[in-house]
mmCIF file of C-alpha atoms and ligand atoms in Angstrom:
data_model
loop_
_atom_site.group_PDB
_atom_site.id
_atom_site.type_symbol
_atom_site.label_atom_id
_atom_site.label_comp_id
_atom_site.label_asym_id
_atom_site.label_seq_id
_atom_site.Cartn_x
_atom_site.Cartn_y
_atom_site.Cartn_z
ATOM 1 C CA UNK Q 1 -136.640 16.578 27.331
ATOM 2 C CA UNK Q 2 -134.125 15.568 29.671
ATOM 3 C CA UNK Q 3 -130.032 14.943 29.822
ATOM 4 C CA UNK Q 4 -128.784 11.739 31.054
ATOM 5 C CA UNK Q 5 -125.688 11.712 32.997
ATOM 6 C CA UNK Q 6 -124.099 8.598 34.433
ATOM 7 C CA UNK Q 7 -122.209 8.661 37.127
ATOM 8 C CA UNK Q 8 -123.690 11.551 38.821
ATOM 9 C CA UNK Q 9 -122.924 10.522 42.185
ATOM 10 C CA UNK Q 10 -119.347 12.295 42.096
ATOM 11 C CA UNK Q 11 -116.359 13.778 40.424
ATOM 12 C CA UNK Q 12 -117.349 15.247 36.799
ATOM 13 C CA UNK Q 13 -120.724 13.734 36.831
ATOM 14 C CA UNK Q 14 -121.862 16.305 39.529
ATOM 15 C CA UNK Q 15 -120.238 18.644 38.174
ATOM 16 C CA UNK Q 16 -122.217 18.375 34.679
ATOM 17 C CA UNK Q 17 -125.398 18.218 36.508
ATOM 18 C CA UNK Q 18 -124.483 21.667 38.383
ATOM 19 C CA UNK Q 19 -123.729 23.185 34.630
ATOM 20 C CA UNK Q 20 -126.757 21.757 33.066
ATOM 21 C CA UNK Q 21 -129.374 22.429 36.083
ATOM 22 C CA UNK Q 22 -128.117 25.746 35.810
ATOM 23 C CA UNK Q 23 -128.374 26.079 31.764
ATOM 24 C CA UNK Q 24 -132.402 25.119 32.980
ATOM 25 C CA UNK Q 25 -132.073 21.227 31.573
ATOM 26 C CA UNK Q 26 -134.154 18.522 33.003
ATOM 27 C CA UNK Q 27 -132.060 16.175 34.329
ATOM 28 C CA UNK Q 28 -131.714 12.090 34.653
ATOM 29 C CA UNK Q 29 -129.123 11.107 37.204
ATOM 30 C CA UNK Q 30 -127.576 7.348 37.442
ATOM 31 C CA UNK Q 31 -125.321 5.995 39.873
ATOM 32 C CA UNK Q 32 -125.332 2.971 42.561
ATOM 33 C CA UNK Q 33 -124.953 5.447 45.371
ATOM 34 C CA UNK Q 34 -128.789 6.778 45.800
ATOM 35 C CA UNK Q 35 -128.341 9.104 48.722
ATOM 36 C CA UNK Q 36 -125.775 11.179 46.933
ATOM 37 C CA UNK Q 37 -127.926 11.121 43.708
ATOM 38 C CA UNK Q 38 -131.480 11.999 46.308
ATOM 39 C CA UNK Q 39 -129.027 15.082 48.209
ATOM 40 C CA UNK Q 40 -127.938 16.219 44.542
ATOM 41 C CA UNK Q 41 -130.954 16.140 43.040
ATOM 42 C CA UNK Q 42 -133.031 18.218 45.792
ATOM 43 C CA UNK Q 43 -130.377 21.162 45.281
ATOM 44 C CA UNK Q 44 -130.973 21.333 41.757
ATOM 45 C CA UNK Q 45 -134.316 20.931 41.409
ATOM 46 C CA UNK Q 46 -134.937 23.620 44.307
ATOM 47 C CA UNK Q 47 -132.373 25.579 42.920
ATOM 48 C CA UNK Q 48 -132.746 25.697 39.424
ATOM 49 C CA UNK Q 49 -137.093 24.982 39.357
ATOM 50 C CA UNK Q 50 -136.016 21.814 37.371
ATOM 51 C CA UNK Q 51 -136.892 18.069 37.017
ATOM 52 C CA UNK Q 52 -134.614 16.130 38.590
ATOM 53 C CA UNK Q 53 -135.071 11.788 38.111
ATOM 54 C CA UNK Q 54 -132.863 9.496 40.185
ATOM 55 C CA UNK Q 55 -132.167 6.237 39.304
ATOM 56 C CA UNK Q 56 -130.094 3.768 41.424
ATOM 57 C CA UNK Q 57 -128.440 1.475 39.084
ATOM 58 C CA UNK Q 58 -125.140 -0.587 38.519
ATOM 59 C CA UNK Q 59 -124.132 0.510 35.044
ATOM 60 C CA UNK Q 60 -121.444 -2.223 34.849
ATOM 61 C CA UNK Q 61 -124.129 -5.423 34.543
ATOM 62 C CA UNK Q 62 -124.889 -6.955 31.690
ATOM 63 C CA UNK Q 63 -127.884 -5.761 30.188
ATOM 64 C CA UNK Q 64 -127.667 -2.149 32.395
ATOM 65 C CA UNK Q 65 -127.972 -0.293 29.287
ATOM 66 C CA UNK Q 66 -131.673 -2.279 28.431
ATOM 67 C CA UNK Q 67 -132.686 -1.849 31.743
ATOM 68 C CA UNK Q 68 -131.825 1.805 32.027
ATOM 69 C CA UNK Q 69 -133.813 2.800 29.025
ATOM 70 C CA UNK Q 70 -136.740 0.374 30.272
ATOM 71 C CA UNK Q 71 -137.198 2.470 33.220
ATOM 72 C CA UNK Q 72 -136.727 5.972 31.383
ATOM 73 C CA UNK Q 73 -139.387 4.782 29.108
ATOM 74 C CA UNK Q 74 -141.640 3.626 32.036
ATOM 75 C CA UNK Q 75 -141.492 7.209 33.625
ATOM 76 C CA UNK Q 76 -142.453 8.472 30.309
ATOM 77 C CA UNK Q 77 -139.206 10.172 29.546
ATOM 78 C CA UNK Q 78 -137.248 11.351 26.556
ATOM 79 C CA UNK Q 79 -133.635 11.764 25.983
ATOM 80 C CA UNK Q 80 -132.117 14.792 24.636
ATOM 81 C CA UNK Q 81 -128.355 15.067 25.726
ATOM 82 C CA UNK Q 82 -126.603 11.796 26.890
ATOM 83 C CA UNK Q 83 -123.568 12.457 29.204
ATOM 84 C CA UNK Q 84 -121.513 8.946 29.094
ATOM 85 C CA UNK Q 85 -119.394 9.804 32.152
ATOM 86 C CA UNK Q 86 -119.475 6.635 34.831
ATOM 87 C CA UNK Q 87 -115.937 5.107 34.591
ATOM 88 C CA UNK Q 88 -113.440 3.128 36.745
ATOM 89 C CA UNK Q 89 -110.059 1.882 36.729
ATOM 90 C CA UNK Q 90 -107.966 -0.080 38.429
ATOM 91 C CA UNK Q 91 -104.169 -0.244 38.888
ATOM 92 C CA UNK Q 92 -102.486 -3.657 38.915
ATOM 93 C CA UNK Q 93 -100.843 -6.241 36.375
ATOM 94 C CA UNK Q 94 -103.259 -7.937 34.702
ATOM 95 C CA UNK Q 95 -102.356 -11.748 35.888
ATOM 96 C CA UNK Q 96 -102.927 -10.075 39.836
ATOM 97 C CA UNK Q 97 -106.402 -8.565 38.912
ATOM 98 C CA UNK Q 98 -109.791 -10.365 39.124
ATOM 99 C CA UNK Q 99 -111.127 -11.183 35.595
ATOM 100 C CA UNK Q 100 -114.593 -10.082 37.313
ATOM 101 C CA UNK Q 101 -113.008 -6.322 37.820
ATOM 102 C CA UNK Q 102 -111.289 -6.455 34.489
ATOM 103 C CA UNK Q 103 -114.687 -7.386 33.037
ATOM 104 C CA UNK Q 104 -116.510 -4.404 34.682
ATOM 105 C CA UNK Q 105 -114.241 -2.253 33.320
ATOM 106 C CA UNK Q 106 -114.955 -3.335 30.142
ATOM 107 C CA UNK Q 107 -118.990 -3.111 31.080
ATOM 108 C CA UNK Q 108 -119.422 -0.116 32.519
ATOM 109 C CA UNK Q 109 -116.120 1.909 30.362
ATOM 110 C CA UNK Q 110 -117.083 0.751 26.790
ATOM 111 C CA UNK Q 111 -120.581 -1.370 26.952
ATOM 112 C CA UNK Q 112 -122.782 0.647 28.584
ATOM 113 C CA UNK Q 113 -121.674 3.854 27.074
ATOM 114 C CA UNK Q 114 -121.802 2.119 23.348
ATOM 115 C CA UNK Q 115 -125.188 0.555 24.140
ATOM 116 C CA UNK Q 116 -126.902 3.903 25.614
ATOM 117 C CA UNK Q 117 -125.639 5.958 22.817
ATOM 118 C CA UNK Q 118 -127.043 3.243 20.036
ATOM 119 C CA UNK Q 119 -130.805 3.380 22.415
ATOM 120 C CA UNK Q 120 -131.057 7.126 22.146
ATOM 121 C CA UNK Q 121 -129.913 7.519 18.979
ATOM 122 C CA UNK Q 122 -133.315 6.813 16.908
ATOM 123 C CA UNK Q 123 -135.692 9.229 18.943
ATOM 124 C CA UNK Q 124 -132.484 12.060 18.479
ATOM 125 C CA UNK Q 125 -132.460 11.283 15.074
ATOM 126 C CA UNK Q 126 -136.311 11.409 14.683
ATOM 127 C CA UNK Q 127 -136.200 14.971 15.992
ATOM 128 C CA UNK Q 128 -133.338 15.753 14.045
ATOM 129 C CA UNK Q 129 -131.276 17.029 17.101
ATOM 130 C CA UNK Q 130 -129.675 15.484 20.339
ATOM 131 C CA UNK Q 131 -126.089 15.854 22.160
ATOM 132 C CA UNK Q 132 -124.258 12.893 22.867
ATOM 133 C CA UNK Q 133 -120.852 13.781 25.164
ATOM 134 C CA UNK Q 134 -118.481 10.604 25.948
ATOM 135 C CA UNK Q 135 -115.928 10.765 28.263
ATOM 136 C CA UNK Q 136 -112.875 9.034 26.821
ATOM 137 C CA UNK Q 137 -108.861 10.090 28.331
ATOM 138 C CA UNK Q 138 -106.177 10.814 27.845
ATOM 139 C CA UNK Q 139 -105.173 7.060 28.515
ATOM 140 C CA UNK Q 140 -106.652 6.159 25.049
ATOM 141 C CA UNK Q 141 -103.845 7.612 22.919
ATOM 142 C CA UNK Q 142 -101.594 4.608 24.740
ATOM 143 C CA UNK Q 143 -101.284 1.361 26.002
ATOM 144 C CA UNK Q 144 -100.427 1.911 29.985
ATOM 145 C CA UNK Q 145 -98.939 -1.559 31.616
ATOM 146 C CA UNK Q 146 -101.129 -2.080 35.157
ATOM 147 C CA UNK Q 147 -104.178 -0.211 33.381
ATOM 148 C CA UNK Q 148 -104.313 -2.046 30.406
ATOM 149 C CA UNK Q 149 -107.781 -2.718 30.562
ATOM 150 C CA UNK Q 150 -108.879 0.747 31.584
ATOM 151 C CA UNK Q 151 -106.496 2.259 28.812
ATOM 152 C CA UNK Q 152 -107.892 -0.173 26.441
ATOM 153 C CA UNK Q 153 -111.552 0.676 26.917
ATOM 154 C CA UNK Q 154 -111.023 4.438 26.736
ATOM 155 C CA UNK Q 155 -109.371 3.638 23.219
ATOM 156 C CA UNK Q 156 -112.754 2.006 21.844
ATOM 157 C CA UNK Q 157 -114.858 5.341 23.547
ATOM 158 C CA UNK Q 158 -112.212 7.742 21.405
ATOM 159 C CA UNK Q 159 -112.598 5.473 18.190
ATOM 160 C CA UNK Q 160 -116.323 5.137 18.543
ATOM 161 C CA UNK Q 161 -116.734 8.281 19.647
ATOM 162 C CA UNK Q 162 -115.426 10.350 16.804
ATOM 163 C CA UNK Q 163 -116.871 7.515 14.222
ATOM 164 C CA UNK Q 164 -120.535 8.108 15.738
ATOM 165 C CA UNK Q 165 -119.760 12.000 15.174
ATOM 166 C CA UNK Q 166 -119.198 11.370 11.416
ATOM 167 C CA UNK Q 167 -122.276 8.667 11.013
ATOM 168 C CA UNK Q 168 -124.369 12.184 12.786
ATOM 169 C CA UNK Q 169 -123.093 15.249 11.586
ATOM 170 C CA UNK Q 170 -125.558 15.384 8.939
ATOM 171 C CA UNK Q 171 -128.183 14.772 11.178
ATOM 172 C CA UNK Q 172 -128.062 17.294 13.854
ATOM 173 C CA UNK Q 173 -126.620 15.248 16.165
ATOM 174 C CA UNK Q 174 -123.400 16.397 18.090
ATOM 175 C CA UNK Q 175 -120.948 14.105 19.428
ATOM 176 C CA UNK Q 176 -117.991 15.418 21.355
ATOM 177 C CA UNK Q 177 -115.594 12.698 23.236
ATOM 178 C CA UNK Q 178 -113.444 14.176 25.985
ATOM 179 C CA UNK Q 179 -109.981 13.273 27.328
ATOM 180 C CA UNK Q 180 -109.203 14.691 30.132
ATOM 181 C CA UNK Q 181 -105.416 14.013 31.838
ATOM 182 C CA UNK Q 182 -105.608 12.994 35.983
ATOM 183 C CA UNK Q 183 -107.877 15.086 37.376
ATOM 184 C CA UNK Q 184 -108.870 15.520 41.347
ATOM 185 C CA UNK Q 185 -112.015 13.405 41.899
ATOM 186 C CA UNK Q 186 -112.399 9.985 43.387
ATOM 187 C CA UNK Q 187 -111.691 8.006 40.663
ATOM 188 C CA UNK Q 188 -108.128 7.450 42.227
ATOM 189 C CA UNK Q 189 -108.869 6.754 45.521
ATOM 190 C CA UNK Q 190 -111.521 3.977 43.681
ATOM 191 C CA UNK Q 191 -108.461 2.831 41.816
ATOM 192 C CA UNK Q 192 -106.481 2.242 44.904
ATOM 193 C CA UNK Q 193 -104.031 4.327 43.049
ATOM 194 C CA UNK Q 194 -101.025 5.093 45.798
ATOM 195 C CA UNK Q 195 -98.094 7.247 45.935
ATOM 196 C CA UNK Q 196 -99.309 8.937 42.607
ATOM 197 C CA UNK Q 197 -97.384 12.320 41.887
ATOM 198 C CA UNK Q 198 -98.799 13.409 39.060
ATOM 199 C CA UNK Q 199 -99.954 17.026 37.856
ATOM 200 C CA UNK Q 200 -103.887 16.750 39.205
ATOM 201 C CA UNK Q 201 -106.115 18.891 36.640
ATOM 202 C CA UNK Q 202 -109.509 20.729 37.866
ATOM 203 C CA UNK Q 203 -112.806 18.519 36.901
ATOM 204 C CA UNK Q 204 -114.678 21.442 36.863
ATOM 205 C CA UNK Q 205 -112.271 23.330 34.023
ATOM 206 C CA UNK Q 206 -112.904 19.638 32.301
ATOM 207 C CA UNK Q 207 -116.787 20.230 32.305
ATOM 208 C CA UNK Q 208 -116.476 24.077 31.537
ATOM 209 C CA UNK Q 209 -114.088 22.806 28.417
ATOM 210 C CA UNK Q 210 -116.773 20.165 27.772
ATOM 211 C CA UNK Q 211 -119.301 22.694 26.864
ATOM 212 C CA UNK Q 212 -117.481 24.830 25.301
ATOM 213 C CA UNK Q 213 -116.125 22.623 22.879
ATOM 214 C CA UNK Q 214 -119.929 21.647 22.279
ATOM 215 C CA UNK Q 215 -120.744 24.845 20.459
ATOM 216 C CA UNK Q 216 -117.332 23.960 18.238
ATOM 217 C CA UNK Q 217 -117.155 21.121 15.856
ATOM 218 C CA UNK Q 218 -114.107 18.936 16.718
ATOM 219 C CA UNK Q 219 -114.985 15.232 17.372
ATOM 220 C CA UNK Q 220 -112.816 15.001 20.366
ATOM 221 C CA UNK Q 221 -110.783 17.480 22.118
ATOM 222 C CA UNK Q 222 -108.052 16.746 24.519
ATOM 223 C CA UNK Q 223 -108.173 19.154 28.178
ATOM 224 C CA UNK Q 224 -104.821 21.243 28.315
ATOM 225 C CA UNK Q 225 -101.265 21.854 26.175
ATOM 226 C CA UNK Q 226 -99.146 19.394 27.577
ATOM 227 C CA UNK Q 227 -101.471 16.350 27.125
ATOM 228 C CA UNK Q 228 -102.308 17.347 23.618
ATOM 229 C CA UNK Q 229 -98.345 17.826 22.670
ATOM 230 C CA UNK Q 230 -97.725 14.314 24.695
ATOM 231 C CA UNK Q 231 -100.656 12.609 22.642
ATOM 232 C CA UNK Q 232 -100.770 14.201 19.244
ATOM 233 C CA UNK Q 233 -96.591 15.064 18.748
ATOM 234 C CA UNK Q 234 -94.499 12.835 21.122
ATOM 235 C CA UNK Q 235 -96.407 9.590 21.697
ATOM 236 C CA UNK Q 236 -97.266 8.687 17.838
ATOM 237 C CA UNK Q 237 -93.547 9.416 17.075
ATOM 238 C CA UNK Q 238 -92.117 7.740 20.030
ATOM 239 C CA UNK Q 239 -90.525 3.713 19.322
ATOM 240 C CA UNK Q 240 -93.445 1.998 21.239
ATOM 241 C CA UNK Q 241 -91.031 0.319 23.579
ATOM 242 C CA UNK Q 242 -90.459 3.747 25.304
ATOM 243 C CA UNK Q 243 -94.042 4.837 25.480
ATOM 244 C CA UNK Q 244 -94.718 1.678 27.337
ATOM 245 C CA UNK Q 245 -91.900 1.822 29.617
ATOM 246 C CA UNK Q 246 -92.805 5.707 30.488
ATOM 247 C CA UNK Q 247 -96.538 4.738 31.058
ATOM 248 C CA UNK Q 248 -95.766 2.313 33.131
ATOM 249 C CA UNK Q 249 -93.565 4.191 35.115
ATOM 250 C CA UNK Q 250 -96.576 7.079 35.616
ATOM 251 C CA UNK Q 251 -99.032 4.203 36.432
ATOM 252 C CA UNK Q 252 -96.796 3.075 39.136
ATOM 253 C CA UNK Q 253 -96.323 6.602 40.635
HETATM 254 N N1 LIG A 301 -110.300 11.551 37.384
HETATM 255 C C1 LIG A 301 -109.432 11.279 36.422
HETATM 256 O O1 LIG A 301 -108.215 11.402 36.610
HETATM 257 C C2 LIG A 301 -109.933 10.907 35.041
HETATM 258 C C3 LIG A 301 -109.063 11.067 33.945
HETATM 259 C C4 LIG A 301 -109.506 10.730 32.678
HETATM 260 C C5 LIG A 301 -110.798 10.248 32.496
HETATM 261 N N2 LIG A 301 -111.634 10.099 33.587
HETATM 262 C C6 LIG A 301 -112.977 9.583 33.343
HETATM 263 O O2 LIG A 301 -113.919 10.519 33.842
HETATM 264 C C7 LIG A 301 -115.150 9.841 34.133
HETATM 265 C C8 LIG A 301 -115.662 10.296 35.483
HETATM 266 O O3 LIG A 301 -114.750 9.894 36.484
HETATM 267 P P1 LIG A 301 -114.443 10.799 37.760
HETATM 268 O O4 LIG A 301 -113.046 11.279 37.636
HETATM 269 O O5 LIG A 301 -115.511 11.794 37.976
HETATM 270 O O6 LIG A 301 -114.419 9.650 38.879
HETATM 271 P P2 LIG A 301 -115.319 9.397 40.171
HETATM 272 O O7 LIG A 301 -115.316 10.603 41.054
HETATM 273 O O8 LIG A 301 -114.795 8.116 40.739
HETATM 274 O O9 LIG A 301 -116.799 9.195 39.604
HETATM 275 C C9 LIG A 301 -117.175 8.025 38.941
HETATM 276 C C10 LIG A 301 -118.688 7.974 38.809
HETATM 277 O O10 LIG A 301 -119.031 6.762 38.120
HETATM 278 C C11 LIG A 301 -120.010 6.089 38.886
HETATM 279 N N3 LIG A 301 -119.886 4.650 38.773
HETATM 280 C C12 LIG A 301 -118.794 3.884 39.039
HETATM 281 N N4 LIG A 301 -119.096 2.589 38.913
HETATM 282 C C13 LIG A 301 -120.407 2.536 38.567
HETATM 283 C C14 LIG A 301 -121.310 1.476 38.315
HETATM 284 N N5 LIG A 301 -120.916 0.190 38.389
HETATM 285 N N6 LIG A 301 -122.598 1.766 37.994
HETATM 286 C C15 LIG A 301 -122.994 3.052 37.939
HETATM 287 N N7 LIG A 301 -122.195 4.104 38.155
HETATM 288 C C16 LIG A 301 -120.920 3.850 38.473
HETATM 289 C C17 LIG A 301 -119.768 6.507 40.339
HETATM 290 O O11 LIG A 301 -120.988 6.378 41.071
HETATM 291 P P3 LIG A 301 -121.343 5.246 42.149
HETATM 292 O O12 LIG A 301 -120.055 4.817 42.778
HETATM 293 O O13 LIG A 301 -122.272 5.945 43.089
HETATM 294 O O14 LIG A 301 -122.029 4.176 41.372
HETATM 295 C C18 LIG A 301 -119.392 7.964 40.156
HETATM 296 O O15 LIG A 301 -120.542 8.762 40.105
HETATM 297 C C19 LIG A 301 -114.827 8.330 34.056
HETATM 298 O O16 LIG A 301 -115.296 7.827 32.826
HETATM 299 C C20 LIG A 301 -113.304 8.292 34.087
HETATM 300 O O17 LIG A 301 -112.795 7.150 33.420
HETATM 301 C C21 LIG A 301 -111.227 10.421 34.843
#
């Protein structure tokens, strides 16, 4: 049995393949950048005495999720905890972004994730346990002007999210969507975020929180007090005009 984590390559997706090499999981690891994925995976595996798979692939074409599971199959692998984690953003209007980037977004934030959960699903269910942990944000409890699309997509991994954790409750299956607030990794840099002056959370508390909240049975939890007050008290009470203009305003920096 193994645990499939996308977007290995950096931020929280190394991060959950330190915690789970060292809880003595097998481990798949998927992101474009190979040599980071090759480095990672000889630590672990000498580290930890565990299997370690790489595989290179760009989780924001169509069809990645097929392919992906093609070439699991092919190296005679099983899934037993799927870590949805490879994500991107970018931060412009909408009319100055490339419908391409906006499209990838979409892809690799809400297809992917959707279509890997759905192809692991019916082996989990067959053995009546599996872990599926989807890494929504804090950005899907509003719309943010200049991320729409990014803000957007985490919205559908919340919803589906917490709907898949209903559909498996029953069945031994636990599904746990995250949302973390800005936290230091690349994914700003990637975003060509600048000037940004917001409060910077630790990934690593994130993926400590993660499992944690695994051995609970929320659907979803929200990483620290402030966002959860901001999401769950202020923004649903807020006129929407506001909560647009203030979103905006954080977006910008
Ligand atoms: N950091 C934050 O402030 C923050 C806040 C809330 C939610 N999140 C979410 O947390 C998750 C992890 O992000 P992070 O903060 O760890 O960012 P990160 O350091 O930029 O890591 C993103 C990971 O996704 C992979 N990835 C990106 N595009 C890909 C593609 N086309 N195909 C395959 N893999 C791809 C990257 O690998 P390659 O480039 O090697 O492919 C990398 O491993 C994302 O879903 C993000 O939306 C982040």
């Amino acid at each position: 049995m193994h645990t499939l984590i996308t977007g290995a390559s950096s931020g929280l997706g190394t991060i959950f393949a330190d915690r789970f090499a060292r809880r003595g999981h097998d481990l798949i690891l998927v992101a474009r950048r190979t040599d980071r994925l090759e480095a990672l995976a000889t630590r672990l595996s000498s580290g930890y005495g565990i299997d370690v798979q790489v595989i290179g692939q760009d989780l924001a074409r169509e069809g990645a999720p097929e392919a992906l599971m093609t070439e699991i199959e092919r190296r005679g692998l099983e899934v037993d905890v799927l870590v949805n984690n490879a994500g991107f953003a970018t931060i412009r209007p909408v009319k100055d972004s490339t419908p391409g980037t906006l499209e990838k977004q979409v892809q690799l934030n809400c297809v992917t994730p959707v279509g890997l959960a759905a192809r692991v699903l019916p082996a989990m269910r067959e053995r009546g346990r599996g872990t599926i942990i989807n890494i929504a944000s804090t950005g899907a409890y509003q719309p943010i002007p200049d991320m729409a699309v990014y803000a957007a997509s985490k919205s559908l991994v919340l919803s589906f999210s917490e709907a898949l954790w209903y559909e498996e409750k029953k069945h031994g299956i636990r599904v746990l969507a995250a949302c973390p607030g800005p936290m230091n990794t690349e994914f700003f840099d990637n975003a060509e975020a600048t000037g940004l002056a917001l409060p910077m959370q630790s990934p690593d508390h994130l993926v400590d929180t993660t499992l944690k909240k695994l051995d609970g049975s929320a659907p979803s939890f929200i990483d620290g007090f402030a966002n959860t007050v901001l999401a769950k008290v202020i923004i649903p009470r807020a006129p929407k005009k506001l909560v647009l203009k203030v979103a905006h305003r954080i977006a910008l920096g």
